[in-house]
C-alpha cells in the first residue's frame, strides 16, 4: 500500500518532517515557519555529553521540541508512541499505514543504509516519514534526501531501536487533530519570544552566554589539551555547526528566512530588517567555520589561531545579544 | 549568504551523488533554497574525524594483538562506539563492559555474553575471539 504523499527536501530533518506532514494535511507551512514557531534556534554547550569523543554543542532545540512547540502554538494535537517491544512497534506502524496515515519516526543514523558511509555515526535524533509499505519494504520520505527512498523491515527495525544517547525506542508520532484554519500570527509571536528568552537566558552554557563560554574554552584548548585534541574538538564544533541535520550558520539562515516570512504575515517591516541582520550573523558563523577549518587542516596548535577564532565567536555573541534584544522589542 | 555564494565544493556527499539543501538570498533579497554539493571546511572536518576513528581502530588492534585489551574494544572502536553506547547495545552496565576489556576476564566470558557482543557487532563468536578473522 502506498499513501499519496509529496516529498519535499529540507535543510533539517525535524522541520522537514513537520512541514511535509502539514503539507500532506493541506496546510502550506514552510520549513522556516516550522523552525521559527517551534523555536528551533538555540545555542547550548553540553559539557557532560560527549559525542564522537568531544564535548557536544547544539545549535538547535532538543529533538522533538520543535514539533511539540509548533503543535501547541498552532493548535494541533499530536500522538507520540514509544515501545519496549519491537513487534508492537511494527504492528502500530503497519496499522497507521493501513489507515492511510503517514507517520513521523525518530531513528538512529548509524544503521541508516541509504546514508553515505561517512555520515553513519551514532546519532539518534534523526527524523523521517513512512508513507507506505510494499511487502517487506517500507517507503520512506527522509527530508534531508533529494528523493524518497526505502528500507526493509529489518533495516527499519534497527534504526528505530538504535541505542545510546536519545535512544528512539521506536518513537512514532502523527497529528490526531488538526484545526480547520491555522492562524499563524499569535504562534509566530510566541515562537519569537521563546527564542529570545532562550538566547538571552542567564545560564552560562545557554544562548549568548554559551557562545562566550565556548570562546573562552577554545582559547584554553591548545595549552590544556594539546594540539591533537584541540584540533579534534574544533573539527567537531564545525561538524555540529554545519553538518547535515544540524547547522549553526545554516540554522541562522533558516531563521532569517522565517523572519522574512513573518514580517509579511504580521505586517511588521522591522522583522524584515532583522532578517537581513540575521543573514549577516549567519555569514559570520560561516566565516568562523572557514577559519577554524584552516587551523585543523594544518593541524596547528598555535595559540594565535585559536585566540583569533575565539575573538570571532565573542564578536558573534555580541551581535546576537544585540539582535535578540532588538527582536524582543520589535514584536511588542 | 547570497544564492551564488552557496558552496559547490568537492565533498563526501558529492562523491555519493547527494545534494543538501541550503537557504540563501536571491538578487532581490528574498530567501530561497539552493542545492549544494558540499563545502570544503565541512569535508575536511569529516575527513579528520574519519582519520581519527581509523587511528583509534588501529591502536585498539595493536593493543589486542599485544594482549593488552580484549577484542571487544577493537570491535567497539570499529563500530564508532564508545563504552556508553556499547553498554546500552549489549544491555550491561558500563563498568562490566570496561571489565570485559581485560583479556583475562574476556577469556572467561560465558557463551551467552559472548553471543550478545557478537550480535551487536554482527560477527560470529569465532570472529569475536580472533580479530584476524574480521572482515573475511
Coordinates of C-alpha atoms in Angstrom, one line a residue:
Chain A
X1 CA 0.0 0.0 0.0
X2 CA 1.1 3.5 -0.7
X3 CA -0.2 6.7 0.7
X4 CA -0.2 9.7 -1.6
X5 CA 2.5 11.8 -0.1
X6 CA 4.5 14.5 -1.6
X7 CA 8.2 14.6 -0.6
X8 CA 10.0 18.0 -0.2
X9 CA 13.6 18.2 0.6
X10 CA 14.5 20.3 3.6
X11 CA 17.7 21.5 5.3
X12 CA 16.9 20.0 8.6
X13 CA 15.1 16.7 9.4
X14 CA 12.7 17.6 12.2
X15 CA 11.4 20.8 10.5
X16 CA 11.2 18.9 7.2
X17 CA 9.1 16.1 8.7
X18 CA 6.7 18.6 10.3
X19 CA 6.5 20.8 7.2
X20 CA 5.9 17.7 4.9
X21 CA 3.2 16.3 7.3
X22 CA 1.5 19.7 7.3
X23 CA 1.5 20.0 3.6
X24 CA 0.1 16.5 3.4
X25 CA -2.8 17.6 5.6
X26 CA -3.4 20.6 3.3
X27 CA -1.5 23.4 5.1
X28 CA 1.3 25.1 3.1
X29 CA 3.6 25.6 6.1
X30 CA 7.3 26.1 5.1
X31 CA 10.3 24.7 6.8
X32 CA 11.4 28.1 8.2
X33 CA 7.9 28.7 9.5
X34 CA 8.0 25.4 11.5
X35 CA 11.5 26.2 12.7
X36 CA 10.5 29.7 13.9
X37 CA 7.2 28.9 15.5
X38 CA 8.8 25.8 17.1
X39 CA 11.6 28.0 18.5
X40 CA 14.2 25.7 17.0
X41 CA 17.1 28.2 17.2
X42 CA 19.4 27.7 20.2
X43 CA 23.0 27.5 21.3
X44 CA 23.9 25.2 24.1
X45 CA 27.2 23.8 25.2
X46 CA 26.7 20.4 26.9
X47 CA 30.0 19.6 28.7
X48 CA 28.7 16.3 30.2
X49 CA 27.6 14.8 26.9
X50 CA 30.5 13.5 24.7
X51 CA 29.7 13.0 21.1
X52 CA 32.5 11.3 19.0
X53 CA 34.9 11.9 21.9
X54 CA 34.3 15.6 22.0
X55 CA 32.0 17.8 24.2
X56 CA 28.7 18.4 22.5
X57 CA 27.5 21.7 21.3
X58 CA 24.0 22.0 20.0
X59 CA 22.6 24.8 17.8
X60 CA 19.0 23.6 18.0
X61 CA 16.3 22.8 20.5
X62 CA 16.2 19.3 21.9
X63 CA 15.0 16.6 19.5
X64 CA 11.2 16.6 19.4
X65 CA 10.8 20.0 21.0
X66 CA 10.3 21.9 17.7
X67 CA 7.3 19.8 16.7
X68 CA 5.9 19.8 20.3
X69 CA 6.0 23.6 20.5
X70 CA 4.8 24.1 16.9
X71 CA 1.8 21.8 17.5
X72 CA 0.9 23.5 20.8
X73 CA 1.1 27.0 19.3
X74 CA -1.0 26.4 16.2
X75 CA -3.5 24.1 17.9
X76 CA -2.6 20.7 16.6
X77 CA -2.8 17.6 18.7
X78 CA -0.1 15.0 18.2
X79 CA 0.1 11.5 19.4
X80 CA 3.5 10.1 20.3
X81 CA 4.2 6.5 21.0
X82 CA 7.3 4.7 22.3
X83 CA 7.7 1.0 22.5
X84 CA 9.5 -1.6 24.6
X85 CA 8.5 -4.4 22.3
X86 CA 9.8 -4.5 18.7
X87 CA 6.8 -6.4 17.4
X88 CA 4.3 -3.9 18.9
X89 CA 6.2 -1.0 17.3
X90 CA 5.9 -2.6 13.9
X91 CA 2.3 -3.5 14.4
X92 CA 1.3 0.0 15.3
X93 CA 3.2 1.4 12.3
X94 CA 1.5 -1.0 9.9
X95 CA -1.9 -0.2 11.4
X96 CA -1.3 3.5 10.8
X97 CA -0.2 2.9 7.2
X98 CA -3.3 0.8 6.7
X99 CA -5.4 3.7 7.9
X100 CA -3.8 6.0 5.3
X101 CA -1.9 7.9 7.9
X102 CA 1.7 8.8 7.2
X103 CA 3.7 8.9 10.4
X104 CA 6.9 10.5 11.6
X105 CA 9.6 8.3 13.2
X106 CA 12.7 9.2 15.2
X107 CA 15.6 7.0 14.2
X108 CA 19.3 6.4 14.7
X109 CA 21.6 7.3 11.8
X110 CA 24.2 4.5 12.3
X111 CA 22.3 1.8 10.5
X112 CA 20.6 4.1 8.0
X113 CA 21.7 2.2 4.9
X114 CA 20.9 4.9 2.3
X115 CA 23.2 7.5 4.0
X116 CA 26.8 7.6 2.7
X117 CA 29.0 5.5 5.0
X118 CA 31.0 8.5 6.3
X119 CA 27.8 10.0 7.7
X120 CA 26.7 7.0 9.6
X121 CA 27.7 7.6 13.2
X122 CA 25.8 7.1 16.4
X123 CA 23.3 10.0 16.3
X124 CA 19.8 9.1 17.4
X125 CA 17.7 12.2 16.7
X126 CA 17.1 11.9 13.0
X127 CA 13.5 12.1 11.7
X128 CA 11.8 10.7 8.7
X129 CA 8.3 9.9 7.4
X130 CA 7.0 6.5 6.5
X131 CA 4.3 6.7 3.9
X132 CA 3.7 3.2 2.7
X133 CA 4.8 -0.4 2.5
X134 CA 5.2 -2.9 -0.3
X135 CA 5.6 -6.5 1.0
X136 CA 8.6 -6.2 3.4
X137 CA 9.8 -2.8 2.1
X138 CA 8.8 0.5 3.8
X139 CA 8.5 3.6 1.7
X140 CA 10.5 6.4 3.3
X141 CA 10.4 10.1 2.9
X142 CA 13.6 11.4 4.5
X143 CA 13.5 15.2 4.4
X144 CA 17.3 15.7 4.1
X145 CA 17.3 13.5 0.9
X146 CA 16.5 14.8 -2.5
X147 CA 14.2 11.9 -3.3
X148 CA 12.2 9.3 -1.5
X149 CA 13.8 6.0 -0.6
X150 CA 13.1 2.6 1.0
X151 CA 14.1 0.5 4.0
X152 CA 13.5 -3.2 4.6
X153 CA 11.6 -4.5 7.6
X154 CA 14.9 -5.4 9.4
X155 CA 16.7 -2.2 8.5
X156 CA 13.8 0.0 9.8
X157 CA 13.7 -2.0 13.0
X158 CA 17.4 -1.5 13.5
X159 CA 17.2 2.3 13.2
X160 CA 14.0 2.6 15.3
X161 CA 15.7 0.7 18.1
X162 CA 19.1 2.2 17.9
X163 CA 20.8 2.5 21.4
X164 CA 22.8 5.2 23.1
X165 CA 22.0 8.8 24.0
X166 CA 18.5 9.8 23.0
X167 CA 17.6 6.2 22.0
X168 CA 14.5 6.5 19.9
X169 CA 12.7 3.4 21.4
X170 CA 10.6 3.1 18.3
X171 CA 9.3 6.6 18.7
X172 CA 6.5 7.3 16.3
X173 CA 4.4 10.5 16.1
X174 CA 1.5 11.8 14.0
X175 CA -1.2 14.5 14.3
X176 CA -4.5 13.3 15.6
X177 CA -6.3 16.6 15.4
X178 CA -5.8 19.5 13.0
X179 CA -7.9 22.7 13.2
X180 CA -9.8 23.8 10.1
X181 CA -7.9 27.1 10.0
X182 CA -4.5 27.8 11.2
X183 CA -3.9 31.5 12.0
X184 CA -0.2 31.9 12.5
X185 CA 0.1 35.4 13.9
X186 CA 0.0 34.5 17.6
X187 CA 2.0 31.4 17.1
X188 CA 4.8 33.4 15.4
X189 CA 5.0 35.9 18.3
X190 CA 5.1 33.1 20.9
X191 CA 7.8 31.4 18.9
X192 CA 9.9 34.5 18.7
X193 CA 9.5 35.4 22.3
X194 CA 10.6 31.9 23.3
X195 CA 13.7 32.0 21.1
X196 CA 14.7 35.5 22.5
X197 CA 14.3 34.1 26.1
X198 CA 16.5 31.1 25.3
X199 CA 19.2 33.0 23.6
X200 CA 19.4 35.6 26.3
X201 CA 19.0 33.2 29.2
X202 CA 21.0 33.9 32.3
X203 CA 22.6 30.4 32.2
X204 CA 26.3 30.1 31.5
X205 CA 26.0 27.3 28.9
X206 CA 23.0 28.5 27.0
X207 CA 22.5 31.1 24.3
X208 CA 24.7 34.1 24.0
X209 CA 26.5 33.2 27.3
X210 CA 27.1 29.7 26.0
X211 CA 28.8 31.1 22.9
X212 CA 31.1 33.2 25.1
X213 CA 31.8 30.2 27.2
X214 CA 32.9 28.2 24.2
X215 CA 35.1 31.1 23.1
X216 CA 36.8 31.0 26.5
X217 CA 37.3 27.3 26.2
X218 CA 38.8 27.5 22.7
X219 CA 41.5 29.8 24.0
X220 CA 42.5 27.2 26.6
X221 CA 42.3 24.1 24.4
X222 CA 45.7 24.2 22.7
X223 CA 47.6 24.5 26.0
X224 CA 45.3 22.4 28.2
X225 CA 44.5 19.6 25.7
X226 CA 47.4 19.6 23.3
X227 CA 47.3 20.3 19.5
X228 CA 45.7 17.0 18.6
X229 CA 42.8 17.0 20.9
X230 CA 42.2 20.8 20.4
X231 CA 42.1 20.1 16.6
X232 CA 39.7 17.3 17.0
X233 CA 37.4 19.4 19.3
X234 CA 37.4 22.3 16.8
X235 CA 36.6 19.9 13.9
X236 CA 33.7 18.6 15.9
X237 CA 32.4 22.1 16.5
X238 CA 32.3 22.8 12.8
X239 CA 30.7 19.4 12.1
X240 CA 28.0 20.0 14.6
X241 CA 27.6 23.5 13.3
X242 CA 27.3 22.7 9.6
X243 CA 26.7 19.1 9.0
X244 CA 23.5 17.5 7.7
X245 CA 20.7 17.7 10.1
X246 CA 22.5 20.2 12.4
X247 CA 23.9 23.6 11.4
X248 CA 24.7 26.8 13.2
X249 CA 25.3 29.0 10.1
X250 CA 22.7 27.1 8.3
X251 CA 20.2 27.5 11.1
X252 CA 20.7 31.2 11.2
X253 CA 19.8 31.4 7.5
X254 CA 16.6 29.4 8.1
X255 CA 15.7 31.7 11.0
X256 CA 16.4 34.7 8.7
X257 CA 14.0 33.1 6.1
X258 CA 11.4 32.7 8.9
X259 CA 11.7 36.4 9.9
X260 CA 11.2 37.4 6.3
X261 CA 8.1 35.3 6.0
X262 CA 6.9 36.5 9.4
X263 CA 7.3 40.2 8.5
X264 CA 4.8 39.7 5.7
X265 CA 2.3 37.8 7.9
X266 CA 2.5 40.2 10.8
X267 CA 2.9 43.2 8.5
X268 CA 5.9 44.3 10.5
X269 CA 8.7 45.8 8.4
X270 CA 11.1 45.7 11.4
X271 CA 11.3 41.9 11.1
X272 CA 12.4 42.3 7.5
X273 CA 15.3 44.5 8.6
X274 CA 16.1 42.0 11.3
X275 CA 16.0 39.2 8.8
X276 CA 18.9 40.9 6.9
X277 CA 20.8 41.3 10.1
X278 CA 20.3 37.6 10.9
X279 CA 21.7 36.7 7.4
X280 CA 24.7 38.7 8.2
X281 CA 25.2 36.8 11.5
X282 CA 24.9 33.6 9.6
X283 CA 27.7 34.8 7.3
X284 CA 29.8 35.4 10.4
X285 CA 29.2 31.8 11.6
X286 CA 30.4 30.6 8.3
X287 CA 33.5 32.8 8.4
X288 CA 34.2 31.3 11.8
X289 CA 33.9 27.7 10.4
X290 CA 36.1 28.6 7.5
X291 CA 38.9 30.0 9.7
X292 CA 38.5 27.1 12.2
X293 CA 38.9 24.7 9.3
X294 CA 42.2 26.3 8.3
X295 CA 43.5 25.5 11.8
X296 CA 42.5 21.8 11.8
X297 CA 43.5 21.4 8.2
X298 CA 47.1 22.4 9.1
X299 CA 46.8 20.6 12.4
X300 CA 48.1 23.7 14.0
X301 CA 48.4 24.1 17.8
X302 CA 49.4 27.7 17.7
X303 CA 47.6 29.7 20.2
X304 CA 47.2 32.8 18.0
X305 CA 44.9 30.9 15.6
X306 CA 42.8 29.7 18.5
X307 CA 42.7 33.2 20.0
X308 CA 41.7 34.6 16.7
X309 CA 38.6 32.4 16.2
X310 CA 37.7 32.8 19.8
X311 CA 37.6 36.5 19.2
X312 CA 35.3 35.9 16.3
X313 CA 32.9 33.9 18.5
X314 CA 32.9 36.7 21.0
X315 CA 32.0 39.1 18.2
X316 CA 29.2 36.8 17.1
X317 CA 27.9 36.6 20.7
X318 CA 27.9 40.4 21.0
X319 CA 26.0 40.6 17.7
X320 CA 23.4 38.0 18.7
X321 CA 22.9 39.7 22.1
X322 CA 22.0 43.0 20.4
X323 CA 20.0 41.1 17.8
X324 CA 17.7 39.2 20.2
X325 CA 17.2 42.3 22.4
X326 CA 16.1 44.2 19.4
X327 CA 13.9 41.3 18.2
X328 CA 12.2 41.1 21.5
X329 CA 11.3 44.8 21.3
X330 CA 10.2 44.6 17.6
X331 CA 7.3 42.3 18.3
X332 CA 6.0 44.1 21.4
Chain B
X1 CA 24.7 34.1 2.1
X2 CA 23.8 35.0 -1.5
X3 CA 22.4 32.4 -3.8
X4 CA 25.5 32.4 -6.0
X5 CA 27.8 32.0 -2.9
X6 CA 26.3 28.7 -1.9
X7 CA 29.3 26.4 -1.9
X8 CA 29.5 23.7 -4.6
X9 CA 32.7 22.1 -3.4
X10 CA 34.1 18.6 -3.7
X11 CA 32.9 16.5 -0.7
X12 CA 31.9 13.1 0.6
X13 CA 28.3 13.8 -0.2
X14 CA 29.2 14.8 -3.8
X15 CA 31.1 11.5 -4.2
X16 CA 28.0 9.7 -3.1
X17 CA 25.9 11.8 -5.5
X18 CA 23.9 13.6 -2.9
X19 CA 23.0 17.2 -2.5
X20 CA 21.9 19.1 0.5
X21 CA 19.5 22.0 0.7
X22 CA 20.7 25.5 1.8
X23 CA 18.8 28.7 2.4
X24 CA 20.2 31.8 0.7
X25 CA 19.0 35.1 -0.6
X26 CA 18.4 35.9 -4.3
X27 CA 19.1 39.2 -6.2
X28 CA 16.0 40.9 -4.7
X29 CA 17.0 39.9 -1.2
X30 CA 14.3 37.3 -0.8
X31 CA 15.0 33.9 0.7
X32 CA 15.1 30.9 -1.5
X33 CA 16.6 27.4 -1.4
X34 CA 19.6 26.1 -3.3
X35 CA 21.1 22.6 -3.6
X36 CA 24.7 22.4 -2.5
X37 CA 27.2 19.6 -3.3
X38 CA 29.2 20.3 -0.1
X39 CA 31.6 22.7 1.5
X40 CA 35.4 22.2 1.9
X41 CA 35.6 23.2 5.7
X42 CA 33.0 20.5 6.4
X43 CA 34.7 18.0 4.2
X44 CA 38.0 18.5 6.0
X45 CA 36.3 18.2 9.4
X46 CA 34.6 15.0 8.4
X47 CA 37.7 13.5 6.9
X48 CA 39.7 14.4 10.0
X49 CA 37.0 12.7 12.1
X50 CA 37.2 9.6 9.9
X51 CA 41.0 9.5 10.1
X52 CA 40.7 9.9 13.9
X53 CA 38.4 6.9 14.1
X54 CA 40.7 4.8 11.9
X55 CA 43.6 5.7 14.1
X56 CA 41.7 4.6 17.2
X57 CA 40.8 1.3 15.4
X58 CA 44.4 0.7 14.5
X59 CA 45.6 1.5 18.1
X60 CA 43.0 -0.9 19.5
X61 CA 44.0 -3.6 17.1
X62 CA 47.7 -3.3 18.1
X63 CA 46.7 -3.5 21.8
X64 CA 44.6 -6.6 21.2
X65 CA 47.5 -8.3 19.4
X66 CA 49.8 -7.4 22.3
X67 CA 47.2 -8.9 24.7
X68 CA 46.7 -5.5 26.4
X69 CA 43.0 -5.4 25.8
X70 CA 40.2 -7.7 24.6
X71 CA 38.8 -7.8 21.0
X72 CA 35.7 -6.1 22.4
X73 CA 37.5 -2.8 22.5
X74 CA 38.6 -3.2 18.9
X75 CA 35.1 -4.0 17.6
X76 CA 33.7 -1.1 19.7
X77 CA 36.1 1.3 18.0
X78 CA 35.4 -0.2 14.6
X79 CA 31.7 0.5 15.0
X80 CA 32.4 4.1 16.1
X81 CA 31.1 3.4 19.5
X82 CA 32.2 4.5 23.0
X83 CA 31.7 2.5 26.2
X84 CA 28.3 4.1 26.9
X85 CA 26.9 3.3 23.5
X86 CA 28.2 -0.3 23.6
X87 CA 26.9 -0.9 27.1
X88 CA 23.4 0.2 26.0
X89 CA 23.5 -2.1 23.0
X90 CA 24.5 -5.2 24.9
X91 CA 22.3 -4.2 27.9
X92 CA 25.1 -4.3 30.5
X93 CA 26.4 -1.7 33.0
X94 CA 29.3 0.4 31.7
X95 CA 31.7 -0.9 34.3
X96 CA 31.0 -4.5 33.2
X97 CA 31.8 -3.7 29.6
X98 CA 35.0 -2.0 30.7
X99 CA 35.9 -5.0 32.7
X100 CA 35.4 -7.2 29.7
X101 CA 38.2 -5.3 28.0
X102 CA 40.6 -7.2 30.3
X103 CA 41.9 -10.2 28.3
X104 CA 41.9 -12.3 31.4
X105 CA 38.2 -11.5 32.1
X106 CA 37.3 -11.8 28.4
X107 CA 38.7 -15.3 28.1
X108 CA 36.4 -16.5 30.9
X109 CA 33.2 -15.0 29.5
X110 CA 30.2 -17.3 29.1
X111 CA 29.0 -18.2 25.7
X112 CA 25.8 -16.2 26.3
X113 CA 27.6 -13.0 27.0
X114 CA 29.9 -13.5 24.0
X115 CA 26.9 -14.1 21.8
X116 CA 25.5 -10.7 23.0
X117 CA 28.6 -8.9 21.8
X118 CA 28.8 -11.0 18.6
X119 CA 25.2 -10.0 17.8
X120 CA 25.8 -6.3 18.4
X121 CA 29.0 -6.4 16.2
X122 CA 27.3 -8.6 13.6
X123 CA 30.1 -11.2 13.7
X124 CA 30.4 -14.9 14.7
X125 CA 31.8 -15.9 18.1
X126 CA 34.9 -17.2 16.4
X127 CA 35.5 -13.8 14.8
X128 CA 34.8 -12.1 18.1
X129 CA 37.5 -14.1 19.7
X130 CA 40.0 -13.7 16.9
X131 CA 40.1 -10.3 15.2
X132 CA 42.2 -11.5 12.4
X133 CA 39.1 -13.3 11.1
X134 CA 37.2 -10.0 11.0
X135 CA 36.1 -9.0 7.5
X136 CA 36.7 -12.4 6.0

